Short mmCIF file of C-alpha atoms (C1' of nucleotides) in Angstrom, two decimals:
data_model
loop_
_atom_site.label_atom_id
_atom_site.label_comp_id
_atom_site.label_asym_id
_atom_site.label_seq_id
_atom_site.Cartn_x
_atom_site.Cartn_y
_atom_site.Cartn_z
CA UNK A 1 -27.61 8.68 -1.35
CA UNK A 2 -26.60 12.45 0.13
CA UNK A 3 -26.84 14.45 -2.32
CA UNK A 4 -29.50 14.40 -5.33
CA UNK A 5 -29.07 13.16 -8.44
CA UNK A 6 -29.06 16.31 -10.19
CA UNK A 7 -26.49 17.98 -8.12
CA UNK A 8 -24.21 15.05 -8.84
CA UNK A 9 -25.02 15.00 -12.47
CA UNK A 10 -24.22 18.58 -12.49
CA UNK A 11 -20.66 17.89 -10.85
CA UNK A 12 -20.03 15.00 -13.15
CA UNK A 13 -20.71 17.38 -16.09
CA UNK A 14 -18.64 20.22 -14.39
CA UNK A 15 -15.78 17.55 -14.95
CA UNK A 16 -16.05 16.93 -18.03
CA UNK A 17 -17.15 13.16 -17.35
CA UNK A 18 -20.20 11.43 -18.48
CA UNK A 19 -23.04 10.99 -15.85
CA UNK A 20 -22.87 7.12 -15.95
CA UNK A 21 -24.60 5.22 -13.33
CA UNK A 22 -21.65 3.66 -11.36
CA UNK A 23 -20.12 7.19 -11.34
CA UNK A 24 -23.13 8.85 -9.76
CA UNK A 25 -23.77 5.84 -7.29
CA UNK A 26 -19.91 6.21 -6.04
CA UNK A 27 -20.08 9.68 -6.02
CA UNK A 28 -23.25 10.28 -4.09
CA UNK A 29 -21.23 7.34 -1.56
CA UNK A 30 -18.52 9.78 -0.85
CA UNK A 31 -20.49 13.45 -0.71
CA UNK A 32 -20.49 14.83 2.73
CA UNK A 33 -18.12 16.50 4.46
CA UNK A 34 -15.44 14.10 6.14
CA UNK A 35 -16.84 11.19 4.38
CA UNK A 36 -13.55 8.75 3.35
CA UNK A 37 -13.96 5.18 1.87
CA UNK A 38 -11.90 2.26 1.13
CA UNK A 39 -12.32 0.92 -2.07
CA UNK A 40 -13.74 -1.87 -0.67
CA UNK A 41 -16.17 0.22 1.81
CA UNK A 42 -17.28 1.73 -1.28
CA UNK A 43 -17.86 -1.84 -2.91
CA UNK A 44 -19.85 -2.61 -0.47
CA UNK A 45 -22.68 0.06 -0.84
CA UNK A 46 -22.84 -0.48 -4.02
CA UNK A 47 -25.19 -2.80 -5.69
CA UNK A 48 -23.43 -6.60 -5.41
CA UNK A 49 -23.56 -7.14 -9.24
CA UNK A 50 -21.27 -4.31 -9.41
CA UNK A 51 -18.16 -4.86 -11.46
CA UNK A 52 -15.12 -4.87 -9.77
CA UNK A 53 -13.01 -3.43 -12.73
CA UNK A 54 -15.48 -0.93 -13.17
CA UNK A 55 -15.14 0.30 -9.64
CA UNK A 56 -11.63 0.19 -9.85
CA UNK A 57 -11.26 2.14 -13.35
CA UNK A 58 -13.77 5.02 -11.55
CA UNK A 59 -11.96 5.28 -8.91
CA UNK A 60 -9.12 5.73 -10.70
CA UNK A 61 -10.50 8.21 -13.11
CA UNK A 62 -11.87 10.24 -10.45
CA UNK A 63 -8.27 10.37 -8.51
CA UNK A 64 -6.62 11.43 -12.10
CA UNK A 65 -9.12 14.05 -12.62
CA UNK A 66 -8.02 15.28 -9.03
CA UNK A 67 -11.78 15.14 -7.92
CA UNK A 68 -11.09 12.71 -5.60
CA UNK A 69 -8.05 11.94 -3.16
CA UNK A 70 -6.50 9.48 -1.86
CA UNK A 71 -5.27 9.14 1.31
CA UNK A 72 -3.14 6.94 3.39
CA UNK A 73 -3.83 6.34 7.06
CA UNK A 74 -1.30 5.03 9.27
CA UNK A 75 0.77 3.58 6.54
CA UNK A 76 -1.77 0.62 5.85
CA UNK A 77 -5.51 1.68 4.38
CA UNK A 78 -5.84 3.66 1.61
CA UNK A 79 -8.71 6.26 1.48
CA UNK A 80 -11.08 7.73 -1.39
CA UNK A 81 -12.15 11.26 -0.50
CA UNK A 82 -14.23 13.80 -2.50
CA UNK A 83 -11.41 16.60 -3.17
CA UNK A 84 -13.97 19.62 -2.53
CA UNK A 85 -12.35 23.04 -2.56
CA UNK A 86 -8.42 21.74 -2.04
CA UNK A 87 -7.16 21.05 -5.75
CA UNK A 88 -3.81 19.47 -4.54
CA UNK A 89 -3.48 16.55 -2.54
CA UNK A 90 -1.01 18.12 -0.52
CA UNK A 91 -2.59 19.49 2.85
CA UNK A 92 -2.88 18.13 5.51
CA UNK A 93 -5.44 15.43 6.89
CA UNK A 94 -7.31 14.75 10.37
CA UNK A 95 -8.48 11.34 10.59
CA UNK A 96 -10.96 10.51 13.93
CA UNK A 97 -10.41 7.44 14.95
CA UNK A 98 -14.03 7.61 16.59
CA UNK A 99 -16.18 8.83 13.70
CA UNK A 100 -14.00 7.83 10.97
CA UNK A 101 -14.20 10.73 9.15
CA UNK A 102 -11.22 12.67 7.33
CA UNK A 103 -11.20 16.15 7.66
CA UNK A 104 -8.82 18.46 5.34
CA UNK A 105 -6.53 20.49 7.84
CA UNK A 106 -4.81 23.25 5.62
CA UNK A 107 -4.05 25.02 8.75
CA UNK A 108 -1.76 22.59 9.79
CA UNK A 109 0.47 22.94 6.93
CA UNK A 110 3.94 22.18 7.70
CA UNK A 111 6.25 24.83 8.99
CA UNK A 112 8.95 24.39 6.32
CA UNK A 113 11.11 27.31 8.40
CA UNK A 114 12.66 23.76 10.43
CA UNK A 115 13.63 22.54 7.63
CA UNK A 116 17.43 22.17 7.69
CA UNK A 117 19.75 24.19 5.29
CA UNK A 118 20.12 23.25 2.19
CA UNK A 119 16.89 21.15 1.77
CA UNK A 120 14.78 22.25 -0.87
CA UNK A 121 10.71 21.23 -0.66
CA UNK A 122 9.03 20.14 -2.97
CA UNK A 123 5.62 18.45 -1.68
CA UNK A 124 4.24 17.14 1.72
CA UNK A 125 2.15 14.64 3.32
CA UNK A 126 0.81 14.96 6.50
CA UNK A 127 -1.91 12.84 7.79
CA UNK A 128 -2.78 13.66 11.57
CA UNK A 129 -5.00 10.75 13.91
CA UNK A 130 -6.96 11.49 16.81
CA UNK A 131 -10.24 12.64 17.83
CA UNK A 132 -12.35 15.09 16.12
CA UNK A 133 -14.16 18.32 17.90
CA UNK A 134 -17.82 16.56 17.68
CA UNK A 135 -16.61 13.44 19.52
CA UNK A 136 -14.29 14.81 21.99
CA UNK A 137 -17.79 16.59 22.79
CA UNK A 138 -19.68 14.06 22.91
CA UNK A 139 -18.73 11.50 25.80
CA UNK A 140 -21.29 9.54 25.41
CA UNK A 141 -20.40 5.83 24.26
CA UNK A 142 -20.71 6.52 20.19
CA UNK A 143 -20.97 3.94 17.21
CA UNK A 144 -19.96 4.73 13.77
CA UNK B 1 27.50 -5.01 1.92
CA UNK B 2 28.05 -2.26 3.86
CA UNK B 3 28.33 -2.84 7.54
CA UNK B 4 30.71 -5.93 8.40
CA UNK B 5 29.15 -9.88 9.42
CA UNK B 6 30.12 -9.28 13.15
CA UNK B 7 27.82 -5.96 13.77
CA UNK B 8 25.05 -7.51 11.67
CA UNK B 9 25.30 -10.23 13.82
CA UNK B 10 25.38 -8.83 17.04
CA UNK B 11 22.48 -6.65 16.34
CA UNK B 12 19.87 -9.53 15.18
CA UNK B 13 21.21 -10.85 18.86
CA UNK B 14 20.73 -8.08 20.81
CA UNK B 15 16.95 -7.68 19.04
CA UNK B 16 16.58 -11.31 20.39
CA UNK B 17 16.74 -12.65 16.63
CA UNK B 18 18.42 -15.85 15.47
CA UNK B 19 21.19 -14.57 13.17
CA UNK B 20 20.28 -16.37 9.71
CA UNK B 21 21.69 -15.54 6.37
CA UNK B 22 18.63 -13.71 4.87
CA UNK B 23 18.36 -11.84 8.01
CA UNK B 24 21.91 -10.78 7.76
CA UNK B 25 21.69 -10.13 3.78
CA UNK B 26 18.65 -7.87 4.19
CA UNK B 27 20.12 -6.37 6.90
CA UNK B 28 23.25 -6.01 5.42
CA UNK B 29 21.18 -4.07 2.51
CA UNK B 30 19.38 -1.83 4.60
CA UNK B 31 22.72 -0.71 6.44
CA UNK B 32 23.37 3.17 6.22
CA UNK B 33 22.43 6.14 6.68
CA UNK B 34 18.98 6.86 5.07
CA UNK B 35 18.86 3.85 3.02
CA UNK B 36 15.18 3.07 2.07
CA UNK B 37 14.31 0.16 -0.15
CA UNK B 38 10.92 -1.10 -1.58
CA UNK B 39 10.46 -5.27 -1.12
CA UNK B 40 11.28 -5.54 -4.55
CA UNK B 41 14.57 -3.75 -4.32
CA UNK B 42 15.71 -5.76 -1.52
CA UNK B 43 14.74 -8.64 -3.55
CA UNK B 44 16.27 -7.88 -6.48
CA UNK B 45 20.10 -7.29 -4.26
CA UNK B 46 19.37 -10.46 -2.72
CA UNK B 47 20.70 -14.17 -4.64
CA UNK B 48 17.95 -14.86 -6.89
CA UNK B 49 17.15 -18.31 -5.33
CA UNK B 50 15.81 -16.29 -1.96
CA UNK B 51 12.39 -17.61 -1.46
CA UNK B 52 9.99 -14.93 -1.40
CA UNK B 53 8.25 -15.89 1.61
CA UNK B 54 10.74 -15.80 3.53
CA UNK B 55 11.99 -12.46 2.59
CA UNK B 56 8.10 -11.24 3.59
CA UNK B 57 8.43 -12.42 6.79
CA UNK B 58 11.48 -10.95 7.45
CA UNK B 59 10.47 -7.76 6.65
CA UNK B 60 7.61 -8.46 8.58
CA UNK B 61 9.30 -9.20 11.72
CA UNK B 62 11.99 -6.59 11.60
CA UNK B 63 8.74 -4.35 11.38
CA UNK B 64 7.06 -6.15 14.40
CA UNK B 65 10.34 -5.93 16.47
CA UNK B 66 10.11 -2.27 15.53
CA UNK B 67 13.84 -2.63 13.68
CA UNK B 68 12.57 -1.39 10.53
CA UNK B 69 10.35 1.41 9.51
CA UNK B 70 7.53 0.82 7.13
CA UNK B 71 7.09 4.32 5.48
CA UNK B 72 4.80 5.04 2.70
CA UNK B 73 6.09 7.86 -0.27
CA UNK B 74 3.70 9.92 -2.38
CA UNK B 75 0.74 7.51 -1.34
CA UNK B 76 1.66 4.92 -2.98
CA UNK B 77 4.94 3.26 -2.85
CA UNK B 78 6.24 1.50 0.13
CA UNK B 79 9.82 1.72 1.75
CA UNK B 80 11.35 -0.19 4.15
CA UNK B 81 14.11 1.43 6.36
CA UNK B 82 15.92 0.74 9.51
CA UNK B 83 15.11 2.38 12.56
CA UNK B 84 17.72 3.49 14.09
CA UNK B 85 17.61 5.33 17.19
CA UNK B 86 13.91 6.55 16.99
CA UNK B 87 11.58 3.82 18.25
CA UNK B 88 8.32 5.09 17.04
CA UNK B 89 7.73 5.68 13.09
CA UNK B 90 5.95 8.77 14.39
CA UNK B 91 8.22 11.26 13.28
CA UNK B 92 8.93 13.03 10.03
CA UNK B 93 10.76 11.63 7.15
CA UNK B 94 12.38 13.31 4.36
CA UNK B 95 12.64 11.62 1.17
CA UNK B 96 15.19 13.15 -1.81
CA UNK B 97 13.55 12.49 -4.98
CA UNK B 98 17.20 12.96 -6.32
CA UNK B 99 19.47 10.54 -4.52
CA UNK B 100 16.45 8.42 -3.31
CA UNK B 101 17.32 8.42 0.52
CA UNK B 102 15.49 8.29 2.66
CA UNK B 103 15.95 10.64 5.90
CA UNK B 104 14.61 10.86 9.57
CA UNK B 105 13.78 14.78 10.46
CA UNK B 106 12.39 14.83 14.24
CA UNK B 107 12.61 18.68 13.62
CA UNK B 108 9.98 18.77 11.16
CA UNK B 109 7.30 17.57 14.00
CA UNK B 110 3.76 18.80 13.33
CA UNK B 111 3.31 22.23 15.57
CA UNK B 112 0.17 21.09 17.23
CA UNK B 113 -0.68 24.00 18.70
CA UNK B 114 -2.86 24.83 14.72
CA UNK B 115 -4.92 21.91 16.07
CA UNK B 116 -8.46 23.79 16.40
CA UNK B 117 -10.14 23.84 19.56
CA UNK B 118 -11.59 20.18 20.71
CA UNK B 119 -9.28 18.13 18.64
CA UNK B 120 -7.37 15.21 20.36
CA UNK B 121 -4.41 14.00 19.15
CA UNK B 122 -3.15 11.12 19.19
CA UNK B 123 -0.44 10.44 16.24
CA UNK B 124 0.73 12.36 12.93
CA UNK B 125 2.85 11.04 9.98
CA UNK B 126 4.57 13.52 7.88
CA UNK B 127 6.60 12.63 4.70
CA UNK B 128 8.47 16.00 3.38
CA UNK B 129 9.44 15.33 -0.23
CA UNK B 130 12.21 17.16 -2.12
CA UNK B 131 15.99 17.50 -2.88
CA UNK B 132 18.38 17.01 0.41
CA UNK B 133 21.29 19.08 1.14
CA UNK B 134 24.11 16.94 -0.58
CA UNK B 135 22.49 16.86 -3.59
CA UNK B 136 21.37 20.88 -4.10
CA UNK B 137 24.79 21.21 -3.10
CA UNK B 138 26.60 19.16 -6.09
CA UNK B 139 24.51 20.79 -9.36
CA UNK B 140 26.45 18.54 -11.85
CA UNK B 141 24.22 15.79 -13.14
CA UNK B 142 23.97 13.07 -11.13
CA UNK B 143 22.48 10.05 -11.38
CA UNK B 144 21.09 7.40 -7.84
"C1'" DA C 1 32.35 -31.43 19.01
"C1'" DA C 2 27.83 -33.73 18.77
"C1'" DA C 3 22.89 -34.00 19.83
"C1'" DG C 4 18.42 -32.23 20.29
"C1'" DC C 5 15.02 -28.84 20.08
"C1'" DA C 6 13.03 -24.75 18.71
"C1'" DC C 7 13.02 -21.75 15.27
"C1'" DT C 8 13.45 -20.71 10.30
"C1'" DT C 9 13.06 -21.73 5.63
"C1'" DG C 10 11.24 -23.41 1.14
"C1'" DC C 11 7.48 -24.95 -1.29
"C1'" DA C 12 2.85 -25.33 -2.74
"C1'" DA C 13 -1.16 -23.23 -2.74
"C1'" DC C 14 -4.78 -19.91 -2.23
"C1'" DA C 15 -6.72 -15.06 -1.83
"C1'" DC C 16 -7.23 -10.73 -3.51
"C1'" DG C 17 -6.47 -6.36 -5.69
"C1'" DG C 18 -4.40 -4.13 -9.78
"C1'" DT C 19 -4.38 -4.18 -14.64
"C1'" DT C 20 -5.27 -5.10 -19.63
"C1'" DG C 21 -7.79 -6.27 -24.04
"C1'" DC C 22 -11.78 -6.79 -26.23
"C1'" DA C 23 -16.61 -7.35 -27.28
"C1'" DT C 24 -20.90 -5.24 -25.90
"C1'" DT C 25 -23.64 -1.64 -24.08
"C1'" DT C 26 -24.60 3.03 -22.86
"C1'" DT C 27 -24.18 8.00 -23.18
"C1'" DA C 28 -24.51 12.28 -25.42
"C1'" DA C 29 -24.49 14.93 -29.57
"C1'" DT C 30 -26.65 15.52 -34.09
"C1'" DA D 1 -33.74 8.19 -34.04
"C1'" DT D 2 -28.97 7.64 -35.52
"C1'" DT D 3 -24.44 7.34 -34.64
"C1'" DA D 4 -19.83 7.99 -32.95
"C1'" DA D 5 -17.37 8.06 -28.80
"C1'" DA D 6 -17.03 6.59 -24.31
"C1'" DA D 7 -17.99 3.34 -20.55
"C1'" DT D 8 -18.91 -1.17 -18.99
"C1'" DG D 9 -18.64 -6.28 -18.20
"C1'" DC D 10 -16.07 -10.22 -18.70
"C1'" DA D 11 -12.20 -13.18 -18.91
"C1'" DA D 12 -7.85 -13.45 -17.85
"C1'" DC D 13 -3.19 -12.49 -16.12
"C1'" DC D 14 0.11 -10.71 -12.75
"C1'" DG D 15 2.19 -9.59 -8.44
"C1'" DT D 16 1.96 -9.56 -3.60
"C1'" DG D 17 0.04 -10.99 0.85
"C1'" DT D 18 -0.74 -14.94 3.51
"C1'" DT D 19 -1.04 -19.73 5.41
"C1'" DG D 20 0.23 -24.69 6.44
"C1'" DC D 21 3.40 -27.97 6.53
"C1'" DA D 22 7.56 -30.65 5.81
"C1'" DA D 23 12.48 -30.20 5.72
"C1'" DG D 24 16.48 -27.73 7.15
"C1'" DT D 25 19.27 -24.74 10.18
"C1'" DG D 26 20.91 -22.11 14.27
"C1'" DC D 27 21.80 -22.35 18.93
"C1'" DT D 28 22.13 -24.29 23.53
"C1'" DT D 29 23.47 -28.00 26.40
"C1'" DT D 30 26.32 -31.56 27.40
#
DNA sequence: AAAGCACTTGCAACACGGTTGCATTTTAAT
DNA sequence: ATTAAAATGCAACCGTGTTGCAAGTGCTTT
């Protein structure tokens, strides 16, 4: 639990959602900047009598709503990550391969000027891997 | 069937692969020029007594063997496509929502030089999506 | 061309996540 | 507190990933 309960209650209202108790417990999972979960990471922390459906059809609501995204990493995992400021899903992601976290990049937006003539865009998806600014500092031996 | 039995043949043998017939018939498939197929597509070319199994693990080991591309559209649906002459899946694809192909853009690679200061990077997938040359180029309806 | 071996396939079976329908419970508005 | 609307829990089904094993096939050697 990040963030208090009001805050999140607050959000969920924002949204137009009812502050249900599975909705706050995933949401206050995934507040924090960076913070990206697997469905199954998110499973996990939650209480084990959790339904599995009901994860699923928050997670899912959340993602329609566009107040969550999701996010594939190397063409395998798929990622749950609170949408903050960035409405579309389009920008681009960092994703430390030390920390785990998933940072939103919009400054690496795609240079669409190499795109070859004739090719019209439409939408992009970059996800970048590597090392983040905090542990590149950090050479110390670092968990989690 | 686009390419003929001979080159299909030679190629499983020059990948060190036994040259079977569902090897050859997914092969024969994915022949082309950005050609991109989901499982179920393949499946659904192949004769309808193919053993699903086996058509996973083909896929699976053309992916190992690095002879097919595993590349994920929009986040959620997954293509298979071959390789070609890029080794790594590192690069850029473009994918036509029009025509449906699938196509390799090496001059779409991320301009790392946005990366901010202390990032380390170690890999980047981009997927551009929109309409390709050939098919802003004919306006007439077209359908595939 | 035939034999033998390693590799491949087909089948059965299980695991697991996505998905739906419906009865029950909870939320939020009055 | 009442009540309607929305969310949840449960059972159940589907499709795909995955494994083990027996039977079949491709390929090399003679």
């Amino acid at each position: 639990m990040v963030a208090n309960n009001k805050d999140i209650s607050s959000f969920l209202k924002t949204h137009g959602l009812a502050g249900t108790i599975i909705r706050k417990q995933v949401l206050s999972h995934l507040w924090g900047d960076g913070v990206a979960l697997t469905q199954k990471e998110i499973e996990e922390k939650l209480p084990p009598e959790t339904d599995r459906v009901t994860l699923y059809r928050t997670l899912r609501l959340f993602t329609e709503k566009g107040i969550v995204h999701k996010i594939v990493l190397n063409g395998e995992t798929q990622k749950f990550k609170i949408a903050g400021r960035f409405r579309k899903s389009d920008h681009a992601h960092f994703y430390c391969t030390k920390c785990h976290k998933l940072l939103c990049m919009p400054q690496l937006d795609v240079d669409l000027s190499d795109l070859p003539e004739g090719f019209q865009f439409s939408s992009a998806r970059l996800v970048v891997e590597g090392i983040c600014d905090t542990c590149s500092q950090k050479n110390q031996t670092q968990t989690q």
